[in-house]
Amino acid sequence: MRAEFVNPFLASMLEVMSTMARLDLTPGKPQRKTDERALGDVSGLIGMIGPQTRGSMSVTFQKGLALEAMRRMLGEAPAEINEEVTDMVGEITNMVTGGAKRRLAEKGFDFEMATPMVVAGTDHSISHHAQGPRIVMPFESPFGRAVIEICFE
Amino acid sequence: MRAEFVNPFLASMLEVMSTMARLDLTPGKPQRKTDERALGDVSGLIGMIGPQTRGSMSVTFQKGLALEAMRRMLGEAPAEINEEVTDMVGEITNMVTGGAKRRLAEKGFDFEMATPMVVAGTDHSISHHAQGPRIVMPFESPFGRAVIEICFE
């Protein structure tokens, strides 16, 4: 997978978190996923299908960062990951993928987005089963970490 | 969502578990999802996009049932949910969705499948964020429960 495909997701994530939640995340270096698992507490997942490719994207948040994003968007945050939080993560997943889709369309790569799903559960991990390289993009913040993973065939 | 759309997933799940793992699950009554959450330990998720609709499907297993399926397929099972188990759940997700796709295509409903993702984590829950009814199909076995959820716009 080319950097051309990775950077649109990275840029879209930074933009969405900054404009929606006024949170400026610090991106780490994107890398090929090996065996290690990124654990998080709430994740948004979405499938993508294009004329030449298909794949999936996940964005996983540690609980502290998800709750801080809620607090900044709505003025208050629940103590735990509840339905309001999973709705927000579903919306973020749509917006990050939509932003990446726009950026990629400008370069001639097209895909359609399925509808997002959200997983809630302490320290879960996600694996992508497309037959292609899996790229991990870590994002740091004082409130916890977020990780995007993408995999395209 | 019509029963026409639900039954192909139900029939495909029974067939896949029976032929792959020699496990005869007992299906419960499919129902609209309300607030209650189906918790499980390993789930396969997949996005679907068709000309008139898009949506998502998840199949969630309790650990005991996932490990028993491994044991019956491979002759032995790991003690915990590891990469072999998540690979099997990704494969089951593909096969269940593929079987439903074939059955629906015969009735004139077409969709393309994205690639599956698998979530591992004790007692996680999944929510589907398509703008449509969410249907839950429970399956019982002596080794634990499985639950399929589908949601289409």
CSV table of C-alpha atoms in Angstrom, one decimal:
chain,number,residue,atom,x,y,z
A,1,MET,CA,0.0,0.0,0.0
A,2,ARG,CA,1.4,3.3,-1.0
A,3,ALA,CA,1.8,6.4,1.2
A,4,GLU,CA,-0.7,8.0,-1.2
A,5,PHE,CA,-3.3,5.8,0.3
A,6,VAL,CA,-2.2,6.2,4.0
A,7,ASN,CA,-1.8,10.0,4.2
A,8,PRO,CA,-5.5,10.8,3.4
A,9,PHE,CA,-6.7,8.8,6.4
A,10,LEU,CA,-4.0,10.4,8.6
A,11,ALA,CA,-4.9,13.9,7.5
A,12,SER,CA,-8.6,13.3,7.7
A,13,MET,CA,-8.3,12.0,11.3
A,14,LEU,CA,-6.3,15.1,12.4
A,15,GLU,CA,-8.9,17.4,10.8
A,16,VAL,CA,-12.0,15.6,12.2
A,17,MET,CA,-10.6,15.5,15.7
A,18,SER,CA,-9.5,19.1,15.5
A,19,THR,CA,-12.7,20.5,14.1
A,20,MET,CA,-15.2,18.3,15.9
A,21,ALA,CA,-13.6,18.0,19.3
A,22,ARG,CA,-10.9,20.7,19.3
A,23,LEU,CA,-8.4,18.1,20.0
A,24,ASP,CA,-5.0,18.3,18.3
A,25,LEU,CA,-3.6,14.8,18.2
A,26,THR,CA,0.1,14.1,17.6
A,27,PRO,CA,0.5,11.6,14.8
A,28,GLY,CA,3.2,8.9,15.1
A,29,LYS,CA,4.8,7.2,12.2
A,30,PRO,CA,2.5,4.9,10.2
A,31,GLN,CA,3.9,1.4,10.0
A,32,ARG,CA,3.1,-2.1,8.7
A,33,LYS,CA,1.4,-4.1,11.4
A,34,THR,CA,3.3,-7.0,12.7
A,35,ASP,CA,2.0,-9.2,15.5
A,36,GLU,CA,1.6,-6.7,18.2
A,37,ARG,CA,-2.0,-5.7,19.0
A,38,ALA,CA,-3.3,-2.2,19.6
A,39,LEU,CA,-5.7,-2.4,22.5
A,40,GLY,CA,-8.4,0.1,23.0
A,41,ASP,CA,-11.8,0.5,24.7
A,42,VAL,CA,-14.1,1.8,21.9
A,43,SER,CA,-13.6,1.4,18.1
A,44,GLY,CA,-15.4,2.4,14.9
A,45,LEU,CA,-15.1,0.1,12.0
A,46,ILE,CA,-16.1,0.5,8.4
A,47,GLY,CA,-15.9,-1.5,5.1
A,48,MET,CA,-15.0,0.0,1.8
A,49,ILE,CA,-15.5,-1.3,-1.8
A,50,GLY,CA,-14.1,0.3,-5.0
A,51,PRO,CA,-13.8,-0.8,-8.6
A,52,GLN,CA,-10.3,-2.1,-8.1
A,53,THR,CA,-10.0,-2.7,-4.4
A,54,ARG,CA,-11.8,-3.5,-1.2
A,55,GLY,CA,-10.8,-3.2,2.4
A,56,SER,CA,-11.6,-2.0,5.9
A,57,MET,CA,-10.7,0.8,8.3
A,58,SER,CA,-10.8,0.9,12.1
A,59,VAL,CA,-10.3,3.8,14.5
A,60,THR,CA,-9.7,2.7,18.1
A,61,PHE,CA,-9.7,5.0,21.1
A,62,GLN,CA,-8.6,4.6,24.6
A,63,LYS,CA,-11.4,5.4,27.0
A,64,GLY,CA,-9.8,8.6,28.4
A,65,LEU,CA,-9.5,10.1,24.9
A,66,ALA,CA,-13.0,9.1,23.8
A,67,LEU,CA,-14.5,10.7,27.0
A,68,GLU,CA,-12.4,13.9,26.6
A,69,ALA,CA,-13.6,14.2,23.0
A,70,MET,CA,-17.3,13.9,24.3
A,71,ARG,CA,-16.6,16.6,26.9
A,72,ARG,CA,-15.2,19.0,24.3
A,73,MET,CA,-18.0,18.4,21.8
A,74,LEU,CA,-21.0,18.4,24.3
A,75,GLY,CA,-19.6,20.3,27.3
A,76,GLU,CA,-19.9,17.2,29.5
A,77,ALA,CA,-18.9,13.6,29.3
A,78,PRO,CA,-20.4,10.4,30.8
A,79,ALA,CA,-18.2,8.5,33.3
A,80,GLU,CA,-18.3,5.4,31.1
A,81,ILE,CA,-18.5,4.5,27.4
A,82,ASN,CA,-22.3,4.6,26.8
A,83,GLU,CA,-24.5,4.9,23.7
A,84,GLU,CA,-23.7,8.6,23.3
A,85,VAL,CA,-20.1,7.7,23.1
A,86,THR,CA,-20.6,4.9,20.6
A,87,ASP,CA,-22.7,7.2,18.5
A,88,MET,CA,-19.9,9.8,18.5
A,89,VAL,CA,-17.4,7.2,17.5
A,90,GLY,CA,-19.6,6.0,14.7
A,91,GLU,CA,-19.9,9.6,13.5
A,92,ILE,CA,-16.1,10.1,13.7
A,93,THR,CA,-15.6,6.9,11.7
A,94,ASN,CA,-17.9,8.1,9.0
A,95,MET,CA,-16.3,11.6,8.9
A,96,VAL,CA,-12.7,10.3,8.8
A,97,THR,CA,-13.5,7.8,6.1
A,98,GLY,CA,-15.5,10.4,4.1
A,99,GLY,CA,-12.6,12.8,4.3
A,100,ALA,CA,-10.1,10.2,3.1
A,101,LYS,CA,-12.5,9.3,0.3
A,102,ARG,CA,-12.7,12.9,-0.9
A,103,ARG,CA,-8.9,13.2,-0.8
A,104,LEU,CA,-8.4,9.9,-2.6
A,105,ALA,CA,-11.1,10.8,-5.2
A,106,GLU,CA,-9.0,13.8,-6.2
A,107,LYS,CA,-6.1,11.4,-7.0
A,108,GLY,CA,-8.4,9.1,-9.0
A,109,PHE,CA,-9.0,6.4,-6.4
A,110,ASP,CA,-12.7,5.8,-5.8
A,111,PHE,CA,-14.5,3.6,-3.3
A,112,GLU,CA,-17.9,3.4,-1.7
A,113,MET,CA,-18.3,3.3,2.1
A,114,ALA,CA,-20.5,0.8,3.9
A,115,THR,CA,-22.1,1.8,7.2
A,116,PRO,CA,-20.0,2.0,10.4
A,117,MET,CA,-20.1,-0.4,13.3
A,118,VAL,CA,-18.8,0.4,16.8
A,119,VAL,CA,-17.3,-2.0,19.3
A,120,ALA,CA,-17.3,-1.2,23.0
A,121,GLY,CA,-15.3,-3.3,25.5
A,122,THR,CA,-12.3,-2.8,27.7
A,123,ASP,CA,-8.9,-3.7,26.0
A,124,HIS,CA,-10.3,-5.2,22.8
A,125,SER,CA,-8.2,-5.7,19.7
A,126,ILE,CA,-9.1,-5.6,16.0
A,127,SER,CA,-7.7,-7.6,13.1
A,128,HIS,CA,-8.3,-6.8,9.5
A,129,HIS,CA,-8.7,-9.8,7.2
A,130,ALA,CA,-8.2,-8.3,3.7
A,131,GLN,CA,-5.5,-10.0,1.7
A,132,GLY,CA,-3.1,-7.0,1.8
A,133,PRO,CA,-0.7,-5.1,4.0
A,134,ARG,CA,-2.1,-3.7,7.3
A,135,ILE,CA,-1.1,-0.2,8.1
A,136,VAL,CA,-1.2,1.2,11.6
A,137,MET,CA,-1.3,4.9,12.3
A,138,PRO,CA,-0.9,5.9,16.0
A,139,PHE,CA,-2.0,9.2,17.4
A,140,GLU,CA,-1.0,10.5,20.9
A,141,SER,CA,-2.8,13.0,23.2
A,142,PRO,CA,-2.5,13.9,26.9
A,143,PHE,CA,-5.8,12.0,27.4
A,144,GLY,CA,-4.9,8.7,25.7
A,145,ARG,CA,-4.1,7.2,22.4
A,146,ALA,CA,-6.1,6.6,19.2
A,147,VAL,CA,-5.0,4.2,16.5
A,148,ILE,CA,-6.2,3.9,12.9
A,149,GLU,CA,-5.7,0.7,11.0
A,150,ILE,CA,-6.4,0.2,7.3
A,151,CYS,CA,-6.1,-2.8,5.1
A,152,PHE,CA,-6.8,-3.0,1.4
A,153,GLU,CA,-6.6,-5.8,-1.1
B,1,MET,CA,-36.4,-5.1,6.9
B,2,ARG,CA,-38.3,-8.1,5.6
B,3,ALA,CA,-37.9,-11.7,6.7
B,4,GLU,CA,-36.8,-12.2,3.1
B,5,PHE,CA,-33.6,-10.4,4.1
B,6,VAL,CA,-33.2,-12.1,7.5
B,7,ASN,CA,-33.7,-15.8,6.7
B,8,PRO,CA,-30.8,-16.1,4.3
B,9,PHE,CA,-28.3,-15.0,7.0
B,10,LEU,CA,-29.9,-17.4,9.5
B,11,ALA,CA,-29.9,-20.3,7.1
B,12,SER,CA,-26.3,-19.5,6.0
B,13,MET,CA,-25.1,-19.5,9.6
B,14,LEU,CA,-26.6,-22.8,10.4
B,15,GLU,CA,-25.1,-24.3,7.2
B,16,VAL,CA,-21.6,-22.9,7.7
B,17,MET,CA,-21.4,-24.0,11.4
B,18,SER,CA,-22.7,-27.5,10.5
B,19,THR,CA,-20.5,-28.1,7.5
B,20,MET,CA,-17.3,-26.4,8.8
B,21,ALA,CA,-17.4,-27.3,12.5
B,22,ARG,CA,-20.1,-30.1,12.7
B,23,LEU,CA,-21.9,-27.9,15.2
B,24,ASP,CA,-25.7,-27.9,15.0
B,25,LEU,CA,-26.8,-24.6,16.5
B,26,THR,CA,-30.4,-24.0,17.7
B,27,PRO,CA,-31.7,-20.7,16.3
B,28,GLY,CA,-33.8,-18.5,18.5
B,29,LYS,CA,-36.4,-16.1,17.1
B,30,PRO,CA,-34.9,-13.1,15.2
B,31,GLN,CA,-36.0,-9.8,16.7
B,32,ARG,CA,-35.6,-6.1,16.4
B,33,LYS,CA,-32.8,-4.9,18.6
B,34,THR,CA,-33.7,-2.7,21.4
B,35,ASP,CA,-31.3,-1.4,24.0
B,36,GLU,CA,-30.0,-4.6,25.4
B,37,ARG,CA,-26.5,-5.6,24.3
B,38,ALA,CA,-25.4,-9.0,23.2
B,39,LEU,CA,-22.0,-9.5,24.8
B,40,GLY,CA,-19.4,-11.9,23.3
B,41,ASP,CA,-15.7,-12.6,23.3
B,42,VAL,CA,-14.9,-12.8,19.6
B,43,SER,CA,-16.8,-11.2,16.7
B,44,GLY,CA,-16.5,-11.1,12.9
B,45,LEU,CA,-17.8,-7.9,11.2
B,46,ILE,CA,-18.3,-7.1,7.5
B,47,GLY,CA,-19.7,-4.2,5.5
B,48,MET,CA,-22.0,-4.7,2.5
B,49,ILE,CA,-22.8,-2.3,-0.4
B,50,GLY,CA,-25.5,-2.8,-3.0
B,51,PRO,CA,-27.1,-0.7,-5.7
B,52,GLN,CA,-30.1,0.1,-3.5
B,53,THR,CA,-28.8,-0.4,0.0
B,54,ARG,CA,-25.8,-0.6,2.3
B,55,GLY,CA,-25.3,-2.1,5.7
B,56,SER,CA,-23.3,-4.3,8.0
B,57,MET,CA,-23.3,-7.7,9.6
B,58,SER,CA,-21.7,-9.1,12.7
B,59,VAL,CA,-21.4,-12.5,14.2
B,60,THR,CA,-20.4,-12.7,17.8
B,61,PHE,CA,-19.3,-15.8,19.7
B,62,GLN,CA,-19.0,-16.6,23.3
B,63,LYS,CA,-15.5,-18.0,24.0
B,64,GLY,CA,-16.6,-21.5,24.7
B,65,LEU,CA,-18.4,-21.9,21.4
B,66,ALA,CA,-15.6,-20.4,19.4
B,67,LEU,CA,-13.0,-22.7,21.0
B,68,GLU,CA,-15.3,-25.8,20.5
B,69,ALA,CA,-15.7,-24.8,16.8
B,70,MET,CA,-11.8,-24.7,16.5
B,71,ARG,CA,-11.6,-28.1,18.2
B,72,ARG,CA,-14.0,-29.7,15.8
B,73,MET,CA,-12.4,-28.2,12.8
B,74,LEU,CA,-8.8,-28.8,13.7
B,75,GLY,CA,-8.9,-31.6,16.2
B,76,GLU,CA,-7.5,-29.3,19.0
B,77,ALA,CA,-8.2,-25.9,20.3
B,78,PRO,CA,-6.1,-23.3,22.0
B,79,ALA,CA,-6.9,-22.4,25.6
B,80,GLU,CA,-7.6,-18.8,24.7
B,81,ILE,CA,-8.7,-16.7,21.7
B,82,ASN,CA,-5.6,-16.4,19.6
B,83,GLU,CA,-4.8,-15.5,16.0
B,84,GLU,CA,-5.9,-19.0,14.8
B,85,VAL,CA,-9.3,-18.4,16.4
B,86,THR,CA,-9.7,-14.8,14.9
B,87,ASP,CA,-8.7,-16.2,11.5
B,88,MET,CA,-11.4,-18.9,11.8
B,89,VAL,CA,-14.0,-16.2,12.8
B,90,GLY,CA,-13.0,-14.1,9.9
B,91,GLU,CA,-13.4,-17.1,7.6
B,92,ILE,CA,-16.8,-17.9,9.1
B,93,THR,CA,-17.9,-14.3,8.6
B,94,ASN,CA,-16.9,-14.4,4.9
B,95,MET,CA,-18.7,-17.7,4.4
B,96,VAL,CA,-21.9,-16.7,6.3
B,97,THR,CA,-22.1,-13.5,4.3
B,98,GLY,CA,-21.3,-15.2,1.1
B,99,GLY,CA,-24.0,-17.8,1.6
B,100,ALA,CA,-26.6,-15.1,2.4
B,101,LYS,CA,-25.4,-13.1,-0.7
B,102,ARG,CA,-26.0,-16.2,-2.9
B,103,ARG,CA,-29.5,-16.8,-1.4
B,104,LEU,CA,-30.4,-13.1,-1.8
B,105,ALA,CA,-29.1,-12.9,-5.3
B,106,GLU,CA,-31.6,-15.6,-6.3
B,107,LYS,CA,-34.3,-13.3,-5.1
B,108,GLY,CA,-32.9,-10.3,-7.0
B,109,PHE,CA,-31.1,-8.5,-4.1
B,110,ASP,CA,-27.5,-7.9,-4.9
B,111,PHE,CA,-24.7,-6.5,-2.8
B,112,GLU,CA,-20.9,-6.6,-2.7
B,113,MET,CA,-19.0,-7.6,0.4
B,114,ALA,CA,-16.2,-5.7,1.9
B,115,THR,CA,-13.4,-7.6,3.7
B,116,PRO,CA,-14.0,-8.9,7.3
B,117,MET,CA,-12.7,-7.6,10.5
B,118,VAL,CA,-12.4,-9.5,13.7
B,119,VAL,CA,-12.7,-8.2,17.3
B,120,ALA,CA,-11.3,-10.1,20.2
B,121,GLY,CA,-12.0,-8.9,23.8
B,122,THR,CA,-13.9,-10.3,26.8
B,123,ASP,CA,-17.5,-9.2,26.9
B,124,HIS,CA,-17.5,-6.6,24.1
B,125,SER,CA,-20.6,-5.3,22.5
B,126,ILE,CA,-21.2,-4.2,18.9
B,127,SER,CA,-23.6,-1.5,17.6
B,128,HIS,CA,-24.5,-1.1,13.9
B,129,HIS,CA,-24.9,2.5,12.8
B,130,ALA,CA,-26.8,2.2,9.5
B,131,GLN,CA,-30.0,4.2,9.4
B,132,GLY,CA,-32.3,1.2,9.5
B,133,PRO,CA,-33.8,-1.5,11.8
B,134,ARG,CA,-31.3,-3.7,13.6
B,135,ILE,CA,-32.1,-7.4,13.6
B,136,VAL,CA,-30.7,-9.8,16.1
B,137,MET,CA,-30.6,-13.6,15.5
B,138,PRO,CA,-29.5,-15.7,18.6
B,139,PHE,CA,-28.1,-19.2,18.3
B,140,GLU,CA,-27.8,-21.5,21.2
B,141,SER,CA,-25.4,-24.5,21.7
B,142,PRO,CA,-24.2,-26.5,24.7
B,143,PHE,CA,-20.9,-24.7,24.4
B,144,GLY,CA,-22.1,-21.1,24.4
B,145,ARG,CA,-24.1,-18.7,22.3
B,146,ALA,CA,-23.6,-17.0,19.0
B,147,VAL,CA,-25.5,-13.9,17.8
B,148,ILE,CA,-25.8,-12.5,14.3
B,149,GLU,CA,-26.8,-8.8,13.9
B,150,ILE,CA,-27.6,-7.2,10.6
B,151,CYS,CA,-28.6,-3.6,9.8
B,152,PHE,CA,-29.4,-2.3,6.3
B,153,GLU,CA,-30.4,1.2,5.2
